[in-house]
Amino acid sequence: MFENYLQLAQIALVVCPSYVVFGYNQAGLGGLLNFPSWTEQFPAIDTANTVGHEKSHHSTVQGAIVASFTLGALFGSLSCVWIGDYLGRKRTIFLGACVSIVGQVLELSAHSLLQFTIGRVIIGVGVGLLSATVPVWLSECSSADKRGRNVVLTGLFIALGFAISEWVNFGFYHIQDSAASWRGSLSVPLLFSSVIICSIPFLPESPRWLVRKNEITAAKQALAALKQKPVDSDEIIAEVAGIEMSLEDHKEVSLKDLFVMGEDKLFYRFALCMLLQFFQQMSGGTLISVYIPIIFEKNLNLGPSTGKILASAAMTWKFLSCFVCFFSIDRIGRRVAFMISGAGMSLCMTAMAVSNSFGSDNHSASIASGFFIFLFNFFLPIGFLGANFLYTTEVAPASLRVAMQAISTANHWLWMFAVAMMTPVAFNDIGYRYYIVYAVIAGMIAPTVYFFYPETTGQNLEDLDLIFREAPSIRDVVRLSKKPRVRSESTHTSDYKAQLEHIDLVEC
């Protein structure tokens, strides 16, 4: 499954804890909002024991507190535009884990809403650094045929974080009258952040980043360790030479070039990344992940205990569903995965709108809504719980990979902030109609991907760069990317360029 124990260590000791921290902090707070000790500590965001105008006001404040994490993550992701290439992948990951620990300590020790919010924002900054850097690091350290499975593990670990948070919240909920209930729940991510800090110094840096910094000897050593080959083997020498050649083919670029098409089609590639992260958030993923306990308990009128059990079961099912993507992403391809996922989510959101329109007192409609929540959690991971982070690292050019990943990930957090902020108010004001928004946006995914998104499965990162640069138009990028041209890692980029030119001539 993995090429060697070093790659397994990367995934187990850095990728897993990074994204468990991501998922746990994103979803964990939603399950605490009706804890008796929580509402006693923070009455300003109590929506369980208030009505009318007061409840509406508290809903707005509650949404802002929940969303403050994503606002911090947005700034954390954006900061990688400037520090990501300067510090390198490993040091940025180390920094992200340290920042998240500071925020977690502030959050779980809070006695005021202000301290809690500051801690939550700081956690977000740390998670933003991790979410913008870890996929790039793992993608640049993986071979073409393993890259898809390796990077989509990020989604599996996010779902694991969701599931852990719901089960932990369910357990601590029974400590009714003590602040230890919610403080204990919020302390769990400290363990995972600590694992990252202790592990990352001993793992290899990205060979591609080392080549960019002209540290060729270190790049060969890192690549040799990752592939378990001798440093002076032909495969290692050829791949490092291919990376160097790809970098030499590019002139110096800056952030403003992201908004210019040019021969490298940078604006097109940037738009692909931004739109994909928009789809990920506005198709309902955050809505279900963060507010699923509230949906079961209040919207479907199932009560606290039953609601928390169902929320925990739904998140566990979501985690298990991630294995479908893990085993299929390099077989069916990125495009098919996105289209299946989008169509399925649109169907589920439409069904949620219909079933919720009958009201929370209709038992049959509540059962139907619960079923479609579970079904949604099956479709989401197929394309939009890991593959979206993978794809942005693949279509970005080497010289702007961190910047493009950082900005598109910040866009991911921006829309997550919007969803977290407006959901309590939307549920209170428009009810079931809120699901229609997500149904329409998710329904746009399949046609958009079909016409505009090139296939990246099995392609070396340098080869993908060449397709964008050499294809005469956007339509040709999509068309040429679907040709089965998987090559070995040792093939020179110049040889592949000749293959591309030959295919283009034949099709013309």
GROMACS .gro file of C-alpha atoms in nm, residues 34-343:
model
  310
   34ASN     CA    1  -2.605   2.236   2.438
   35PHE     CA    2  -2.388   2.108   2.725
   36PRO     CA    3  -2.543   2.243   3.053
   37SER     CA    4  -2.198   2.340   3.186
   38TRP     CA    5  -2.122   2.514   2.854
   39THR     CA    6  -2.435   2.730   2.854
   40GLU     CA    7  -2.370   2.811   3.219
   41GLN     CA    8  -2.013   2.925   3.143
   42PHE     CA    9  -2.105   3.116   2.825
   43PRO     CA   10  -2.467   3.236   2.854
   44ALA     CA   11  -2.414   3.493   2.576
   45ILE     CA   12  -2.430   3.212   2.316
   46ASP     CA   13  -2.700   2.998   2.477
   47THR     CA   14  -2.963   2.911   2.216
   48ALA     CA   15  -3.096   2.604   2.400
   49ASN     CA   16  -3.272   2.797   2.676
   50THR     CA   17  -3.374   3.117   2.497
   51VAL     CA   18  -3.656   3.217   2.263
   52GLY     CA   19  -3.759   3.497   2.030
   53HIS     CA   20  -3.534   3.797   1.970
   54GLU     CA   21  -3.288   3.686   2.239
   55LYS     CA   22  -3.243   3.347   2.072
   56SER     CA   23  -3.193   3.515   1.733
   57HIS     CA   24  -2.924   3.741   1.877
   58HIS     CA   25  -2.752   3.451   2.054
   59SER     CA   26  -2.761   3.251   1.727
   60THR     CA   27  -2.568   3.527   1.553
   61VAL     CA   28  -2.307   3.545   1.829
   62GLN     CA   29  -2.284   3.165   1.838
   63GLY     CA   30  -2.222   3.151   1.465
   64ALA     CA   31  -1.945   3.410   1.499
   65ILE     CA   32  -1.772   3.213   1.778
   66VAL     CA   33  -1.791   2.885   1.587
   67ALA     CA   34  -1.668   3.058   1.271
   68SER     CA   35  -1.378   3.238   1.443
   69PHE     CA   36  -1.172   2.920   1.401
   70THR     CA   37  -1.212   2.934   1.025
   71LEU     CA   38  -1.124   3.305   1.019
   72GLY     CA   39  -0.794   3.224   1.189
   73ALA     CA   40  -0.736   2.937   0.947
   74LEU     CA   41  -0.792   3.174   0.655
   75PHE     CA   42  -0.509   3.399   0.773
   76GLY     CA   43  -0.291   3.100   0.856
   77SER     CA   44  -0.332   2.964   0.503
   78LEU     CA   45  -0.266   3.302   0.343
   79SER     CA   46   0.052   3.349   0.543
   80CYS     CA   47   0.198   3.046   0.363
   81VAL     CA   48   0.211   3.260   0.047
   82TRP     CA   49   0.501   3.446   0.208
   83ILE     CA   50   0.653   3.201   0.456
   84GLY     CA   51   0.585   2.864   0.286
   85ASP     CA   52   0.873   2.874   0.041
   86TYR     CA   53   1.096   3.071   0.277
   87LEU     CA   54   1.076   2.829   0.571
   88GLY     CA   55   1.025   2.512   0.368
   89ARG     CA   56   0.761   2.247   0.414
   90LYS     CA   57   0.890   2.089   0.737
   91ARG     CA   58   0.948   2.408   0.933
   92THR     CA   59   0.610   2.548   0.829
   93ILE     CA   60   0.440   2.230   0.951
   94PHE     CA   61   0.633   2.250   1.281
   95LEU     CA   62   0.526   2.612   1.324
   96GLY     CA   63   0.163   2.526   1.253
   97ALA     CA   64   0.160   2.254   1.521
   98CYS     CA   65   0.319   2.488   1.779
   99VAL     CA   66   0.067   2.765   1.709
  100SER     CA   67  -0.226   2.525   1.734
  101ILE     CA   68  -0.107   2.405   2.077
  102VAL     CA   69  -0.096   2.764   2.206
  103GLY     CA   70  -0.454   2.817   2.088
  104GLN     CA   71  -0.576   2.489   2.235
  105VAL     CA   72  -0.436   2.576   2.579
  106LEU     CA   73  -0.605   2.918   2.571
  107GLU     CA   74  -0.934   2.767   2.456
  108LEU     CA   75  -0.967   2.485   2.709
  109SER     CA   76  -0.859   2.707   3.002
  110ALA     CA   77  -1.100   2.990   2.910
  111HIS     CA   78  -1.327   3.147   3.171
  112SER     CA   79  -1.446   3.428   2.944
  113LEU     CA   80  -1.587   3.430   2.594
  114LEU     CA   81  -1.312   3.668   2.483
  115GLN     CA   82  -1.031   3.431   2.586
  116PHE     CA   83  -1.214   3.139   2.428
  117THR     CA   84  -1.252   3.326   2.100
  118ILE     CA   85  -0.886   3.434   2.094
  119GLY     CA   86  -0.779   3.076   2.154
  120ARG     CA   87  -1.008   2.951   1.879
  121VAL     CA   88  -0.868   3.204   1.630
  122ILE     CA   89  -0.509   3.102   1.718
  123ILE     CA   90  -0.596   2.734   1.671
  124GLY     CA   91  -0.733   2.830   1.331
  125VAL     CA   92  -0.405   3.000   1.236
  126GLY     CA   93  -0.214   2.682   1.321
  127VAL     CA   94  -0.456   2.455   1.136
  128GLY     CA   95  -0.446   2.695   0.838
  129LEU     CA   96  -0.067   2.660   0.822
  130LEU     CA   97  -0.100   2.281   0.832
  131SER     CA   98  -0.383   2.255   0.580
  132ALA     CA   99  -0.196   2.469   0.324
  133THR     CA  100   0.139   2.293   0.364
  134VAL     CA  101   0.089   1.925   0.448
  135PRO     CA  102  -0.078   1.832   0.113
  136VAL     CA  103   0.202   2.007  -0.079
  137TRP     CA  104   0.470   1.832   0.124
  138LEU     CA  105   0.309   1.489   0.083
  139SER     CA  106   0.233   1.542  -0.287
  140GLU     CA  107   0.591   1.650  -0.361
  141CYS     CA  108   0.727   1.347  -0.173
  142SER     CA  109   0.500   1.093  -0.348
  143SER     CA  110   0.540   0.917  -0.681
  144ALA     CA  111   0.276   0.971  -0.950
  145ASP     CA  112   0.108   0.632  -0.911
  146LYS     CA  113   0.079   0.665  -0.529
  147ARG     CA  114   0.013   1.039  -0.502
  148GLY     CA  115  -0.365   1.017  -0.524
  149ARG     CA  116  -0.407   0.755  -0.253
  150ASN     CA  117  -0.152   0.924  -0.027
  151VAL     CA  118  -0.297   1.275  -0.042
  152VAL     CA  119  -0.667   1.178  -0.023
  153LEU     CA  120  -0.581   1.028   0.312
  154THR     CA  121  -0.610   1.387   0.433
  155GLY     CA  122  -0.985   1.358   0.387
  156LEU     CA  123  -0.997   1.025   0.565
  157PHE     CA  124  -0.818   1.177   0.864
  158ILE     CA  125  -1.045   1.485   0.863
  159ALA     CA  126  -1.340   1.245   0.884
  160LEU     CA  127  -1.162   1.056   1.163
  161GLY     CA  128  -1.132   1.387   1.350
  162PHE     CA  129  -1.505   1.446   1.299
  163ALA     CA  130  -1.591   1.099   1.429
  164ILE     CA  131  -1.360   1.123   1.732
  165SER     CA  132  -1.505   1.463   1.827
  166GLU     CA  133  -1.864   1.335   1.817
  167TRP     CA  134  -1.793   1.024   2.024
  168VAL     CA  135  -1.584   1.222   2.275
  169ASN     CA  136  -1.862   1.481   2.305
  170PHE     CA  137  -2.118   1.205   2.352
  171GLY     CA  138  -1.910   1.058   2.636
  172PHE     CA  139  -1.843   1.390   2.810
  173TYR     CA  140  -2.208   1.496   2.774
  174HIS     CA  141  -2.295   1.264   3.062
  175ILE     CA  142  -2.080   1.471   3.299
  176GLN     CA  143  -2.371   1.709   3.329
  177ASP     CA  144  -2.275   1.963   3.593
  178SER     CA  145  -1.902   2.006   3.554
  179ALA     CA  146  -1.690   2.227   3.328
  180ALA     CA  147  -1.469   1.921   3.291
  181SER     CA  148  -1.720   1.799   3.031
  182TRP     CA  149  -1.640   2.059   2.765
  183ARG     CA  150  -1.283   2.130   2.884
  184GLY     CA  151  -1.201   1.761   2.864
  185SER     CA  152  -1.341   1.743   2.513
  186LEU     CA  153  -1.135   2.043   2.397
  187SER     CA  154  -0.811   1.898   2.538
  188VAL     CA  155  -0.801   1.596   2.305
  189PRO     CA  156  -0.632   1.772   2.005
  190LEU     CA  157  -0.329   1.857   2.222
  191LEU     CA  158  -0.213   1.496   2.190
  192PHE     CA  159  -0.218   1.503   1.809
  193SER     CA  160  -0.039   1.839   1.782
  194SER     CA  161   0.232   1.709   2.015
  195VAL     CA  162   0.289   1.406   1.789
  196ILE     CA  163   0.354   1.638   1.492
  197ILE     CA  164   0.606   1.848   1.686
  198CYS     CA  165   0.798   1.540   1.801
  199SER     CA  166   0.798   1.371   1.457
  200ILE     CA  167   0.846   1.627   1.180
  201PRO     CA  168   1.217   1.706   1.251
  202PHE     CA  169   1.310   1.344   1.172
  203LEU     CA  170   1.125   1.317   0.838
  204PRO     CA  171   1.254   1.420   0.492
  205GLU     CA  172   1.205   1.762   0.339
  206SER     CA  173   1.035   1.790  -0.001
  207PRO     CA  174   1.290   1.707  -0.275
  208ARG     CA  175   1.124   1.959  -0.506
  209TRP     CA  176   1.160   2.240  -0.251
  210LEU     CA  177   1.525   2.147  -0.201
  211VAL     CA  178   1.586   2.164  -0.577
  212ARG     CA  179   1.421   2.508  -0.588
  213LYS     CA  180   1.664   2.619  -0.318
  214ASN     CA  181   1.951   2.472  -0.521
  215GLU     CA  182   2.027   2.213  -0.255
  216ILE     CA  183   2.074   1.936  -0.511
  217THR     CA  184   2.271   1.697  -0.289
  218ALA     CA  185   2.009   1.719  -0.013
  219ALA     CA  186   1.733   1.671  -0.272
  220LYS     CA  187   1.895   1.352  -0.401
  221GLN     CA  188   1.936   1.221  -0.047
  222ALA     CA  189   1.572   1.295   0.039
  223LEU     CA  190   1.444   1.137  -0.282
  224ALA     CA  191   1.667   0.833  -0.237
  225ALA     CA  192   1.535   0.785   0.118
  226LEU     CA  193   1.175   0.817   0.001
  227LYS     CA  194   1.222   0.568  -0.284
  228GLN     CA  195   1.468   0.340  -0.102
  229LYS     CA  196   1.719   0.372  -0.385
  230PRO     CA  197   2.091   0.451  -0.384
  231VAL     CA  198   2.165   0.823  -0.410
  232ASP     CA  199   2.369   0.769  -0.726
  233SER     CA  200   2.111   0.544  -0.898
  234ASP     CA  201   1.994   0.638  -1.249
  235GLU     CA  202   1.634   0.680  -1.132
  236ILE     CA  203   1.725   0.935  -0.863
  237ILE     CA  204   1.962   1.129  -1.088
  238ALA     CA  205   1.706   1.136  -1.373
  239GLU     CA  206   1.416   1.251  -1.155
  240VAL     CA  207   1.616   1.530  -0.993
  241ALA     CA  208   1.733   1.638  -1.341
  242GLY     CA  209   1.370   1.641  -1.457
  243ILE     CA  210   1.271   1.863  -1.166
  244GLU     CA  211   1.559   2.100  -1.242
  245MET     CA  212   1.464   2.111  -1.609
  246SER     CA  213   1.103   2.190  -1.527
  247LEU     CA  214   1.209   2.481  -1.306
  248GLU     CA  215   1.446   2.612  -1.574
  249ASP     CA  216   1.160   2.619  -1.827
  250HIS     CA  217   0.981   2.882  -1.618
  251LYS     CA  218   1.066   3.246  -1.591
  252GLU     CA  219   1.038   3.411  -1.250
  253VAL     CA  220   0.674   3.467  -1.158
  254SER     CA  221   0.497   3.666  -0.888
  255LEU     CA  222   0.151   3.661  -0.730
  256LYS     CA  223   0.016   3.910  -0.983
  257ASP     CA  224   0.085   3.654  -1.255
  258LEU     CA  225  -0.193   3.439  -1.109
  259PHE     CA  226  -0.439   3.681  -1.269
  260VAL     CA  227  -0.275   3.666  -1.614
  261MET     CA  228  -0.333   3.375  -1.852
  262GLY     CA  229   0.008   3.370  -2.028
  263GLU     CA  230   0.161   3.065  -2.191
  264ASP     CA  231   0.143   2.869  -1.863
  265LYS     CA  232  -0.231   2.945  -1.830
  266LEU     CA  233  -0.180   3.050  -1.469
  267PHE     CA  234  -0.514   3.225  -1.429
  268TYR     CA  235  -0.699   2.919  -1.560
  269ARG     CA  236  -0.512   2.696  -1.316
  270PHE     CA  237  -0.572   2.937  -1.030
  271ALA     CA  238  -0.945   2.952  -1.114
  272LEU     CA  239  -0.965   2.571  -1.108
  273CYS     CA  240  -0.824   2.567  -0.755
  274MET     CA  241  -1.044   2.848  -0.623
  275LEU     CA  242  -1.366   2.712  -0.771
  276LEU     CA  243  -1.298   2.360  -0.645
  277GLN     CA  244  -1.259   2.480  -0.286
  278PHE     CA  245  -1.577   2.689  -0.322
  279PHE     CA  246  -1.765   2.379  -0.434
  280GLN     CA  247  -1.625   2.182  -0.142
  281GLN     CA  248  -1.774   2.420   0.113
  282MET     CA  249  -2.093   2.531  -0.058
  283SER     CA  250  -2.218   2.183  -0.140
  284GLY     CA  251  -2.303   2.117   0.226
  285GLY     CA  252  -1.993   1.954   0.377
  286THR     CA  253  -1.939   2.204   0.658
  287LEU     CA  254  -2.313   2.238   0.719
  288ILE     CA  255  -2.342   1.866   0.797
  289SER     CA  256  -2.005   1.825   0.972
  290VAL     CA  257  -2.030   2.118   1.214
  291TYR     CA  258  -2.403   2.132   1.285
  292ILE     CA  259  -2.501   1.766   1.258
  293PRO     CA  260  -2.579   1.735   1.633
  294ILE     CA  261  -2.807   2.039   1.610
  295ILE     CA  262  -2.975   1.900   1.295
  296PHE     CA  263  -3.056   1.570   1.467
  297GLU     CA  264  -3.148   1.717   1.806
  298LYS     CA  265  -3.343   2.031   1.712
  299ASN     CA  266  -3.437   2.022   1.344
  300LEU     CA  267  -3.543   1.658   1.351
  301ASN     CA  268  -3.665   1.675   1.714
  302LEU     CA  269  -3.478   1.361   1.826
  303GLY     CA  270  -3.352   1.487   2.162
  304PRO     CA  271  -2.995   1.533   2.297
  305SER     CA  272  -2.895   1.173   2.368
  306THR     CA  273  -3.040   1.018   2.050
  307GLY     CA  274  -2.915   1.311   1.844
  308LYS     CA  275  -2.558   1.275   1.969
  309ILE     CA  276  -2.555   0.899   1.910
  310LEU     CA  277  -2.682   0.947   1.554
  311ALA     CA  278  -2.433   1.230   1.492
  312SER     CA  279  -2.149   1.008   1.614
  313ALA     CA  280  -2.269   0.718   1.399
  314ALA     CA  281  -2.304   0.944   1.092
  315MET     CA  282  -1.947   1.074   1.134
  316THR     CA  283  -1.814   0.722   1.183
  317TRP     CA  284  -1.993   0.622   0.861
  318LYS     CA  285  -1.835   0.923   0.690
  319PHE     CA  286  -1.491   0.804   0.803
  320LEU     CA  287  -1.554   0.453   0.671
  321SER     CA  288  -1.683   0.596   0.341
  322CYS     CA  289  -1.348   0.767   0.289
  323PHE     CA  290  -1.196   0.429   0.210
  324VAL     CA  291  -1.402   0.423  -0.111
  325CYS     CA  292  -1.209   0.727  -0.232
  326PHE     CA  293  -0.877   0.589  -0.105
  327PHE     CA  294  -0.908   0.272  -0.313
  328SER     CA  295  -1.073   0.432  -0.619
  329ILE     CA  296  -0.911   0.775  -0.670
  330ASP     CA  297  -0.620   0.640  -0.877
  331ARG     CA  298  -0.850   0.403  -1.067
  332ILE     CA  299  -1.151   0.611  -1.167
  333GLY     CA  300  -0.960   0.942  -1.184
  334ARG     CA  301  -1.014   1.283  -1.029
  335ARG     CA  302  -1.279   1.400  -1.278
  336VAL     CA  303  -1.513   1.105  -1.229
  337ALA     CA  304  -1.472   1.125  -0.852
  338PHE     CA  305  -1.569   1.494  -0.849
  339MET     CA  306  -1.870   1.441  -1.076
  340ILE     CA  307  -2.009   1.143  -0.881
  341SER     CA  308  -1.957   1.325  -0.553
  342GLY     CA  309  -2.125   1.646  -0.673
  343ALA     CA  310  -2.428   1.472  -0.822
   0.00000   0.00000   0.00000
